[in-house]
Coordinates of C-alpha atoms in Angstrom, one line a residue:
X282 CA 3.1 -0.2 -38.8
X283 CA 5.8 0.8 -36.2
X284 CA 5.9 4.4 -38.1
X285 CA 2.2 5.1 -37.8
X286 CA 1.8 3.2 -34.2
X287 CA 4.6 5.8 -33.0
X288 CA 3.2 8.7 -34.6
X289 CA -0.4 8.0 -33.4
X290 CA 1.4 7.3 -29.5
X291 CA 3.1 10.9 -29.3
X292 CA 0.6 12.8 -30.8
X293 CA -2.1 11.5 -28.0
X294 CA 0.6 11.9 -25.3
X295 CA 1.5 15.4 -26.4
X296 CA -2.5 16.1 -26.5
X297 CA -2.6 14.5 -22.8
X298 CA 0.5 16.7 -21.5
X299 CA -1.0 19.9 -22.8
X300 CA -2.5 21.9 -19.3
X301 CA -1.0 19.0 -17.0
X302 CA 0.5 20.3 -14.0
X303 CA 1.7 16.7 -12.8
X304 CA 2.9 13.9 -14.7
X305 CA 0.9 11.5 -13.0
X306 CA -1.9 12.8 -14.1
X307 CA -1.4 11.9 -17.9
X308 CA -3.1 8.5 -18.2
X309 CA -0.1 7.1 -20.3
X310 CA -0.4 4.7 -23.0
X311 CA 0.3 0.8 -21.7
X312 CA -1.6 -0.7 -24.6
X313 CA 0.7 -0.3 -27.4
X314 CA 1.9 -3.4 -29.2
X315 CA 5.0 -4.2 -27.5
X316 CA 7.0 -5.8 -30.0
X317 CA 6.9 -2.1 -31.8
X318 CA 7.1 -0.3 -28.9
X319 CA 9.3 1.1 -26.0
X320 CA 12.8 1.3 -28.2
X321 CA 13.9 4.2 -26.9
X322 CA 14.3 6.5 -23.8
X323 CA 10.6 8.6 -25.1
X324 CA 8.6 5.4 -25.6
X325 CA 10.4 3.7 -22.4
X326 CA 9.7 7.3 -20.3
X327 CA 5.4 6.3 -21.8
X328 CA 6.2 2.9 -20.6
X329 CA 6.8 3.4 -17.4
X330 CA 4.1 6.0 -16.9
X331 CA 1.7 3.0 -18.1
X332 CA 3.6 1.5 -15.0
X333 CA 2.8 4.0 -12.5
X334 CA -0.8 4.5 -13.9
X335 CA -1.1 0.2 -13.6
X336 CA -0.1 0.9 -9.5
X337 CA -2.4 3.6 -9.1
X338 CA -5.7 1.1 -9.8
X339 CA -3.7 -1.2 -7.9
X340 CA -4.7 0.7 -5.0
X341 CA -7.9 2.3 -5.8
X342 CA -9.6 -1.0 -7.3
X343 CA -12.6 -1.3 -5.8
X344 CA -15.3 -3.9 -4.5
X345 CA -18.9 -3.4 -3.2
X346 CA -17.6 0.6 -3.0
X347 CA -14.5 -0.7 -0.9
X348 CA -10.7 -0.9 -2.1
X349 CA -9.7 -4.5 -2.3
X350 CA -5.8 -3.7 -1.0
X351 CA -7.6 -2.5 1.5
X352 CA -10.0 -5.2 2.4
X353 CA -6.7 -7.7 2.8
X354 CA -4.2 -5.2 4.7
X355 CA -6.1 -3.1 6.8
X356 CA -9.7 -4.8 7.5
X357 CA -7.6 -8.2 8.0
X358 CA -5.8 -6.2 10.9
X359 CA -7.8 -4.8 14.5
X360 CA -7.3 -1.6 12.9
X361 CA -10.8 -1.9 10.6
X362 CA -14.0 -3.7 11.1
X363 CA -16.2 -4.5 8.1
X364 CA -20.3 -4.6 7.6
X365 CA -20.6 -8.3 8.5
X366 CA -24.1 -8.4 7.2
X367 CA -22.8 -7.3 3.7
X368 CA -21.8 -9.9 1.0
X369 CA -20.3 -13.5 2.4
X370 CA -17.0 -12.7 0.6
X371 CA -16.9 -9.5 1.1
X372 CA -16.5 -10.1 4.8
X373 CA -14.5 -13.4 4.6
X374 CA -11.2 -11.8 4.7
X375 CA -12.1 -10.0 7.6
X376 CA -13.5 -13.1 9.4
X377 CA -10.0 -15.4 8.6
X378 CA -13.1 -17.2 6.3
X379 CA -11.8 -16.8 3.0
X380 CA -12.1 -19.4 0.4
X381 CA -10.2 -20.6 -2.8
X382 CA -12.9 -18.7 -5.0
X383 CA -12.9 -15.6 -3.1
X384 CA -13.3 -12.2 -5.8
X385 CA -12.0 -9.7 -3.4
X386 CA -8.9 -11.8 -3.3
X387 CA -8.8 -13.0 -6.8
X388 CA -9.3 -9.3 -8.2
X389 CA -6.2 -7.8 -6.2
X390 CA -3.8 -10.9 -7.2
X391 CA -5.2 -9.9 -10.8
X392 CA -4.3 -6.7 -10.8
X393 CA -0.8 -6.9 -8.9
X394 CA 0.5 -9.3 -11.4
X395 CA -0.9 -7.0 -14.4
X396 CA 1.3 -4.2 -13.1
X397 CA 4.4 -6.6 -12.4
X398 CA 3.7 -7.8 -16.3
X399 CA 4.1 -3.6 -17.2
X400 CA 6.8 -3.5 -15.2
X401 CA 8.8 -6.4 -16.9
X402 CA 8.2 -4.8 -20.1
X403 CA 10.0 -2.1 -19.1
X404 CA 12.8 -3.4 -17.6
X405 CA 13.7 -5.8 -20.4
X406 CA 13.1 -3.2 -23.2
X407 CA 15.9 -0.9 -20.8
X408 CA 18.7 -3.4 -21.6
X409 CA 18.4 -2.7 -25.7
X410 CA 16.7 0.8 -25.5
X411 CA 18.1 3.7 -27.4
X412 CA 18.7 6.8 -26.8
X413 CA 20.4 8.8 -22.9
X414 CA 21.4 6.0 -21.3
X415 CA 21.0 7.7 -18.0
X416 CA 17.5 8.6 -18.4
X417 CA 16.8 4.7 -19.6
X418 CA 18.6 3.9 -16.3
X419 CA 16.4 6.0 -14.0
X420 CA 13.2 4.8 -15.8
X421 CA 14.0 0.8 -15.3
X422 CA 14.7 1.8 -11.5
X423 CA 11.3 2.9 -11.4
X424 CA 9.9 -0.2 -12.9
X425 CA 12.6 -2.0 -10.6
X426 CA 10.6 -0.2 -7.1
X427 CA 7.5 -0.8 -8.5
X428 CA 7.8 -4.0 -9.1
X429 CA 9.8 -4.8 -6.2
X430 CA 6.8 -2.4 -3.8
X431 CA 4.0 -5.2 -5.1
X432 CA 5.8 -8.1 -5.0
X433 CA 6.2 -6.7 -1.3
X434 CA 2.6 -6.6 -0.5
X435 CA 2.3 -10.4 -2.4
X436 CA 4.8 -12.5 -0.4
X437 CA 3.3 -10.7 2.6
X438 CA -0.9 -11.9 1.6
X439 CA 0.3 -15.2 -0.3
X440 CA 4.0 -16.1 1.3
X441 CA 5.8 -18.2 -1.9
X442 CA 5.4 -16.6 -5.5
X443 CA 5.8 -17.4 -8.6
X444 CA 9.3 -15.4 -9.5
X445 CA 7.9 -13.1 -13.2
X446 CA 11.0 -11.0 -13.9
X447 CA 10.4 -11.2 -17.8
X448 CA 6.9 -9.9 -19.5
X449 CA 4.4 -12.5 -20.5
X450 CA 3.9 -12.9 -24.3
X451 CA 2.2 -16.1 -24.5
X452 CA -0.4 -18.2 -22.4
X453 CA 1.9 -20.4 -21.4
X454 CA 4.5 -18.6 -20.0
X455 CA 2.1 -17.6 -17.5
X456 CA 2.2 -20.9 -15.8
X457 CA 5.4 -20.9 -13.1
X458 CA 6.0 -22.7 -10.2
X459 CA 6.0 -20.9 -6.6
X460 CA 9.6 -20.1 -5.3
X461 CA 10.5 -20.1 -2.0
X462 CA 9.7 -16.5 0.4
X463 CA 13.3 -16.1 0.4
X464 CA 14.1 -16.0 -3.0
X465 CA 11.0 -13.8 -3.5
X466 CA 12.4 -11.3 -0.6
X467 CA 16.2 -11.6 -2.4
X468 CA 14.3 -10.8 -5.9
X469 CA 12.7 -7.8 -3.7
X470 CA 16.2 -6.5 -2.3
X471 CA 17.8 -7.2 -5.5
X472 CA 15.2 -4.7 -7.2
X473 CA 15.5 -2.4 -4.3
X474 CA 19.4 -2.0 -4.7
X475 CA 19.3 -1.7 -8.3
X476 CA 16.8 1.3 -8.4
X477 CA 18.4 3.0 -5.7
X478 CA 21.5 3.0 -7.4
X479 CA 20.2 4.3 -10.7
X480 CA 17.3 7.2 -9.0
X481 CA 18.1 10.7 -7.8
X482 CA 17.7 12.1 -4.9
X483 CA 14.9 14.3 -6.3
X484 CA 13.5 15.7 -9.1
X485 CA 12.8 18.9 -7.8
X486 CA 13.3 21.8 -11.0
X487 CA 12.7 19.5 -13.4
X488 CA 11.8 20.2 -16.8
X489 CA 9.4 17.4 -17.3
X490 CA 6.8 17.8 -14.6
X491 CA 8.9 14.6 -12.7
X492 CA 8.0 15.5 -9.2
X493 CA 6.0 12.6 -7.6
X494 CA 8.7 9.7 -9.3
X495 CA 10.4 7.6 -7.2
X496 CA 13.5 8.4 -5.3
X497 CA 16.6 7.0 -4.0
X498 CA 15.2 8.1 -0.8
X499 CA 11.6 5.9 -1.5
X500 CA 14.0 2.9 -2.8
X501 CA 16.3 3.2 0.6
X502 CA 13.0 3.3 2.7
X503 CA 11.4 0.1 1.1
X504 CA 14.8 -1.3 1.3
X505 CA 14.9 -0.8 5.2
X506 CA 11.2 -2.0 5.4
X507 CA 11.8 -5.0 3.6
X508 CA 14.6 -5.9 5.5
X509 CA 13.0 -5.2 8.6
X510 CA 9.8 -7.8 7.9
X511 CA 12.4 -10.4 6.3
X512 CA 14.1 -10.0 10.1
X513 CA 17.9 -8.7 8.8
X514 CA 17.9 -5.9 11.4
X515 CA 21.2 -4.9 10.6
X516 CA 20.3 -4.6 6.9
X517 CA 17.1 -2.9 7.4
X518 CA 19.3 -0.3 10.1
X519 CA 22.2 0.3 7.2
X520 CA 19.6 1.2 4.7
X521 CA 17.7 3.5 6.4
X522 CA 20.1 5.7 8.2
X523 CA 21.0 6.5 4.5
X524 CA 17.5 8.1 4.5
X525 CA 17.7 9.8 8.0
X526 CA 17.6 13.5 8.0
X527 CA 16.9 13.8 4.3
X528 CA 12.9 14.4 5.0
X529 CA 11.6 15.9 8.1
X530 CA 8.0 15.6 9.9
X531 CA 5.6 18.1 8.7
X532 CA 4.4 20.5 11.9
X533 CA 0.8 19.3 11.6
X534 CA -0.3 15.5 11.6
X535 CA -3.8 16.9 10.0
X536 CA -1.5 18.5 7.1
X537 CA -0.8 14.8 5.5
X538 CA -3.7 14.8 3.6
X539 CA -5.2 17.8 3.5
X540 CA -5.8 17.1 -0.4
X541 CA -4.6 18.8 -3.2
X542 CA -1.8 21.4 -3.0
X543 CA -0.3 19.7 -0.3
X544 CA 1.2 16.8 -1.9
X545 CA 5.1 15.5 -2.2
X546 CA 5.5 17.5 0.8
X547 CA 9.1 17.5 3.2
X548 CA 7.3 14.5 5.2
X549 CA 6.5 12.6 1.7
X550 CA 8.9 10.0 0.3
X551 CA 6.7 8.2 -2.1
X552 CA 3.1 8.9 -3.2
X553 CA 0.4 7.1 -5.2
X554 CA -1.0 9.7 -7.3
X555 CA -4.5 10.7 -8.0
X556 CA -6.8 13.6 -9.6
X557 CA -10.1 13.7 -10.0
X558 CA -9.8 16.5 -12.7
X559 CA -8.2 13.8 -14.5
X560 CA -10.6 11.2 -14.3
X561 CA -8.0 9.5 -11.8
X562 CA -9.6 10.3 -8.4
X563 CA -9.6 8.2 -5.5
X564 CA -13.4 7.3 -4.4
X565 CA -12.8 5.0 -1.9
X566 CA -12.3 7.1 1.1
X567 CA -15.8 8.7 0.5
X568 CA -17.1 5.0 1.4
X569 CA -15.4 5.5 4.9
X570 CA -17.3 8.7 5.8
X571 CA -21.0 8.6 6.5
X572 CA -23.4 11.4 4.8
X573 CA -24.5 12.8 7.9
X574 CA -20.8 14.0 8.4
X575 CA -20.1 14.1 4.6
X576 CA -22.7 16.2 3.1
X577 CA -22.1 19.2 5.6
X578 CA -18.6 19.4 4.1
X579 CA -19.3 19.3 0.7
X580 CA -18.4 16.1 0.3
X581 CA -19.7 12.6 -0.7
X582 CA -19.9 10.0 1.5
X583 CA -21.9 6.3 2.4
X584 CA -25.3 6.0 3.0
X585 CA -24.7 2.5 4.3
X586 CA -25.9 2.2 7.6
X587 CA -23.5 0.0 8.6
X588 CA -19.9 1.3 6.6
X589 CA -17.8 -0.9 4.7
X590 CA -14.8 0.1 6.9
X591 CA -14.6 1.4 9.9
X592 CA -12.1 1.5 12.9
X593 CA -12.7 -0.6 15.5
X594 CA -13.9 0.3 19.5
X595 CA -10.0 -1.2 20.4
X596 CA -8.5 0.9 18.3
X597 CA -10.2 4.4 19.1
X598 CA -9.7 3.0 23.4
X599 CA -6.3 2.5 22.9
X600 CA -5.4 6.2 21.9
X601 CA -4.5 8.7 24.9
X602 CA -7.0 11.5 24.7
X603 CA -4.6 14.0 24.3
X604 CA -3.3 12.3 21.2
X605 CA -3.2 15.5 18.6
X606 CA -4.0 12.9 15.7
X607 CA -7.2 11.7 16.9
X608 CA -9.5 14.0 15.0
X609 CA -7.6 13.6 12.2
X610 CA -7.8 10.0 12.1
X611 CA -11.2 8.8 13.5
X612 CA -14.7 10.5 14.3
X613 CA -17.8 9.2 16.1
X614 CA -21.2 9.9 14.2
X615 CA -24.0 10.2 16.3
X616 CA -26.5 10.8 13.8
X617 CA -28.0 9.7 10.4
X618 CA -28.3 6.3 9.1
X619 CA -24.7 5.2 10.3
X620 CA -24.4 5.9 14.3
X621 CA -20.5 5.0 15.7
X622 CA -16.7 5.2 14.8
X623 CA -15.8 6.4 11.0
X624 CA -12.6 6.9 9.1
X625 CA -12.0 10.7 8.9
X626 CA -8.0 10.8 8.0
X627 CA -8.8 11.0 4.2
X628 CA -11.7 13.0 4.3
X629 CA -11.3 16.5 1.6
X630 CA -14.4 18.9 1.8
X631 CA -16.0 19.6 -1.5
X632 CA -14.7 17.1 -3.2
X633 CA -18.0 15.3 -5.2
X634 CA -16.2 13.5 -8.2
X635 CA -13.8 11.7 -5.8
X636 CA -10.8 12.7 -3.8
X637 CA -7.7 14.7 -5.3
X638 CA -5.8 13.3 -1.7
X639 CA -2.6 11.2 -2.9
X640 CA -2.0 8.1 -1.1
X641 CA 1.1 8.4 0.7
X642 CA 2.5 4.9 0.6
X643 CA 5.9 6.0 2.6
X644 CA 6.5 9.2 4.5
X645 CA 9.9 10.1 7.1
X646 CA 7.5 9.3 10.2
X647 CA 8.1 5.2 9.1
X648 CA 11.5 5.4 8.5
X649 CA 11.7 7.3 12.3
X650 CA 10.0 4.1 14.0
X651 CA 11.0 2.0 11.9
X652 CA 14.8 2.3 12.4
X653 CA 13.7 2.5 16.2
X654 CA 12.8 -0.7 15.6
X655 CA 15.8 -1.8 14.0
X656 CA 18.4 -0.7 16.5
X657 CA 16.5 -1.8 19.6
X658 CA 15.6 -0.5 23.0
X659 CA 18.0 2.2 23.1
X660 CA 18.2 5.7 23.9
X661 CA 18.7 6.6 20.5
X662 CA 15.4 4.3 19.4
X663 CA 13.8 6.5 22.3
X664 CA 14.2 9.3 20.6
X665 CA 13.2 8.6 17.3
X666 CA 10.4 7.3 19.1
X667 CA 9.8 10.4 20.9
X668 CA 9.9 12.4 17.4
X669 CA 7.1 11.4 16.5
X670 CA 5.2 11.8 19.7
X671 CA 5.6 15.3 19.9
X672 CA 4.1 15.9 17.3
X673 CA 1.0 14.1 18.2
X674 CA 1.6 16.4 21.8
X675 CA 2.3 13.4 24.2
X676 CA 4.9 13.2 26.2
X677 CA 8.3 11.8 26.1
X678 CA 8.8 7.5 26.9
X679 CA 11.6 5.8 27.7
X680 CA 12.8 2.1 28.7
X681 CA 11.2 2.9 32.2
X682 CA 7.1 3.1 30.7
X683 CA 4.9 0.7 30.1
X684 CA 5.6 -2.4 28.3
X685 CA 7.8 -4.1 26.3
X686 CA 9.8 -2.2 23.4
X687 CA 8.3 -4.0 20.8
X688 CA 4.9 -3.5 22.3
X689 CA 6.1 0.6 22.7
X690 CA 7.0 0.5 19.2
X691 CA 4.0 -1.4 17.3
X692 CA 2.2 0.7 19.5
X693 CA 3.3 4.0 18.0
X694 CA 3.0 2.7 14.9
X695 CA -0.4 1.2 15.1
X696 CA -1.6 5.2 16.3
X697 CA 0.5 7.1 14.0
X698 CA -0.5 5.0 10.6
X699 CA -4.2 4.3 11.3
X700 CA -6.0 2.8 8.1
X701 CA -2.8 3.6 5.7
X702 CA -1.5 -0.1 5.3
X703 CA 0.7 -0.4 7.4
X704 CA -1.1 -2.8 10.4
X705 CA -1.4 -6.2 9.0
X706 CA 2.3 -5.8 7.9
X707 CA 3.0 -4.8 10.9
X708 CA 1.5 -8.2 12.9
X709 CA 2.9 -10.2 10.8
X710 CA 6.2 -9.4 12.3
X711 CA 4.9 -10.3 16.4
X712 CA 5.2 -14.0 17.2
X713 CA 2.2 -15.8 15.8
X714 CA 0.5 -16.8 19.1
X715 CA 0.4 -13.1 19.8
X716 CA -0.6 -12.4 16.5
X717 CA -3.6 -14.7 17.0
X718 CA -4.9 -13.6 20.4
X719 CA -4.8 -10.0 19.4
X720 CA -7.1 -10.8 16.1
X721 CA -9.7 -13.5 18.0
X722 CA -9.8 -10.6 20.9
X723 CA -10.8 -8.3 18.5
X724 CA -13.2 -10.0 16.4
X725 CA -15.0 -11.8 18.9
X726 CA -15.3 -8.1 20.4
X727 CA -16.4 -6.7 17.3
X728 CA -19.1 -9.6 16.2
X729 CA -20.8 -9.5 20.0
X730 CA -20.6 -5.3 20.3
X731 CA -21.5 -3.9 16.6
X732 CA -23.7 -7.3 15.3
X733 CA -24.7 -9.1 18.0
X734 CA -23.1 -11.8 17.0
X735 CA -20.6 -14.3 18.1
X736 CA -18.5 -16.3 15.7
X737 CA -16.0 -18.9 17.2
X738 CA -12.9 -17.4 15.9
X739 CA -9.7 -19.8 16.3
X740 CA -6.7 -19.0 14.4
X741 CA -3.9 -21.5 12.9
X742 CA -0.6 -20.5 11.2
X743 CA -2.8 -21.6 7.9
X744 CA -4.7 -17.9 8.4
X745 CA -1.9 -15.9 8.2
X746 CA -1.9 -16.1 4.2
X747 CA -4.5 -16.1 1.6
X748 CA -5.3 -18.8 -0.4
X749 CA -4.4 -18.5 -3.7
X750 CA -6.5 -17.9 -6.5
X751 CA -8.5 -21.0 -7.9
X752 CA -8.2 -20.0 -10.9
X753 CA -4.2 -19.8 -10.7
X754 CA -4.4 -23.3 -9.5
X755 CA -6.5 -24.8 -12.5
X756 CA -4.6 -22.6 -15.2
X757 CA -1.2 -24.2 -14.5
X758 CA -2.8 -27.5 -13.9
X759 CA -1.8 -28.2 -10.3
X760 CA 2.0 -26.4 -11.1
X761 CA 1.0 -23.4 -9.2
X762 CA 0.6 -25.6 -5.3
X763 CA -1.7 -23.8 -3.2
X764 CA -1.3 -22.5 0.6
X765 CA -2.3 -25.1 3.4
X766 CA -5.6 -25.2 4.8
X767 CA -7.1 -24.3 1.7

């Protein structure tokens, strides 16, 4: 049975390779029995594509037309608004509402833990596979970042974890107590350290259609923005003035995504891949974009006539007008079903079937403000600072303009990453009771302006995670303890 399972594997992958111009475009085999599989370096290299492909529906894994990573890091922040008068869970997360039973929730903490599973699978079958060693290295350092980039995003929504580091073969190996968020954030760094030590610094004139992997450079930058939300300045700093200088800001803000043919670019450390000529395109951004703006371009877009997502008034105020990424990160439709603000940053024209834009899950304009962050008010912080604002044409600040650094700094940051993932992150790292005026202001704005509504919105400590999934809770018979206030 191994014989025939391994014959039957390459011959479909060498059937998928043929006319592929990207690896991560072959939808790679993660289904393979694997107590037959992943024994050496070729079944480990399909292995960890499985990986990569399990990350990629990670982030396009959709809802009611919308992404669900989406839903709980960017519509939870005053970034995003979403159509209150859709579906009671569908708006709960933006509302601070959510309950126990609550699918948008449930179906992300699904499919984060199924790619952490992959990834496991991986990285145990490196420590016995066959075959160049160095090549079995690089491909558990990918697993390692993967796995190390969700569990990220998880101790972030849920806070304590259960710790998976080995793949789950039966039902009851499933059921773990939560460890503390430290240990989960020294699992992270851990991972991090591992797979930076073990990736290249690129993969440019490869032989194997590699480019799009992860980096040194992408470990390094995760390592510094780990660090920087667990509060070890210094550690966040040392890590990622290894990555300073090694990318550079692209000329044009608009270029980032552009769509296809301008992916992995100089600005680019780490990507989520997707094609639509593959059957692997990205549809959600075409529920950000009403048709009235859409169809002239080519494009699809929502017919909703209120959008799932869409930035909020506070947001679009609180750019300068001469901000160079405005048009390339919001729009105001003023006719057609949907009147108001819409997401434009991933729009690609002609694109029916979905998008060919990669998600571009780091780039060097982070690692810029976020180092700024790091050191502190500083002339050197200024001017990392002050990179990035040239490009967006404004001018030069310094420890003499407006408000505090921090509020300088979250500030660039909120305008620079608009609707990329960064913002509820981001909050997370203010003091709390700023954290909750900033997300009542905005809300209560929101409900009164878009729905005529008012909600009496008053936030607790208890709001700043997600509950966990019910159905973790009655799987593991009350092993898995769930988050206060839930």
């Amino acid at each position: 049975m191994k014989s025939y399972n391994k014959i039957f594997s390459f011959i479909l992958i060498l059937s998928l390779l043929f006319g592929c111009d990207n690896f991560l475009e072959i939808e790679p085999l993660d289904r393979v029995d694997g107590s037959s599989f992943f024994s050496d370096d070729d079944e480990l290299l399909i292995g960890v594509n499985g990986v990569y492909a399990s990350q990629r529906l990670v982030f396009s894994r959709a809802d009611g037309g919308q992404s669900l990573i989406y839903r709980l890091f960017e519509e939870r922040s005053d970034n995003a608004g979403a159509d209150h008068t859709d579906q009671g869970e569908r708006v709960e997360t933006d509302l601070f509402k959510e309950g126990t039973g609550n699918l948008p929730i449930s179906g992300l903490w699904e499919a984060m833990w199924n790619t952490v599973n992959l990834a496991n699978k991986v990285i145990i079958s490196g420590t016995t596979a066959e075959g160049d060693q160095a090549l079995v290295s690089r491909i558990v350092g990918e697993a390692k970042f993967i796995r190390a980039s969700l569990y990220f995003y998880m101790v972030n929504a849920w806070g304590a974890l259960p710790i998976r580091t080995e793949p789950t073969e039966d039902f009851t190996a499933t059921i773990l107590p939560r460890s503390s968020v430290d240990d989960v954030y020294s699992l992270i760094v851990q991972d991090l350290t591992d797979a930076a030590a073990a990736l290249p610094n690129s993969y440019a004139g490869g032989s194997g259609n590699e480019v799009g992997r992860v980096t040194n450079g992408a470990a390094m930058t995760l390592l510094g923005k780990v660090q920087l939300q667990n509060g070890n300045l210094p550690a966040a700093e040392a890590a990622l003035r290894t990555v300073l200088g090694r990318y550079s800001l692209l000329p044009d803000f608009g270029s980032i995504y552009s769509g296809a043919g301008n992916e992995n670019t100089a600005e680019s450390i780490f990507e989520i891949s997707f094609n639509a000529g593959n059957q692997t395109a990205w549809a959600v951004p075409q529920q950000f974009v009403p048709i009235s703006i859409a169809a002239p371009l080519g494009t699809n877009g929502s017919g909703r006539n209120v959008l799932s997502s869409y930035p909020t008034q506070d947001l679009a105020d609180s750019f300068d007008p001469a901000d160079l990424r405005i048009p390339h990160t919001f729009g105001t439709a003023t006719e057609g079903n949907y009147l108001g603000l819409y997401i434009s940053k991933f729009i690609q024209p002609g694109a029916t079937n979905g998008s060919d834009i990669n998600f571009v899950m780091l780039r060097y304009a982070d690692v810029l403000l976020m180092l700024a962050e790091a050191i502190g008010e500083s002339t050197e912080a200024y001017d990392l600072i002050n990179e990035v604002r040239t490009r967006a044409g404004l001018p030069d600040i310094d420890a003499s303009s407006p408000g505090t650094f921090m509020e300088k700094v979250m500030n660039e940051r909120r305008w620079e990453f608009a609707f990329e993932l960064h913002r509820w992150i981001d909050l997370l790292r203010l003091p709390d009771a700023e954290v909750f005026s900033i997300m009542e202001t905005q809300l209560e704005s929101q409900q009164l302006n878009k729905f005529g509504m008012t909600v009496d919105i008053s936030l607790t400590l208890d709001n700043l995670l997600y509950p966990i999934p019910q159905n973790e809770i009655d799987i593991s018979d009350g092993v898995v303890e769930q988050n206060p206030g839930y």
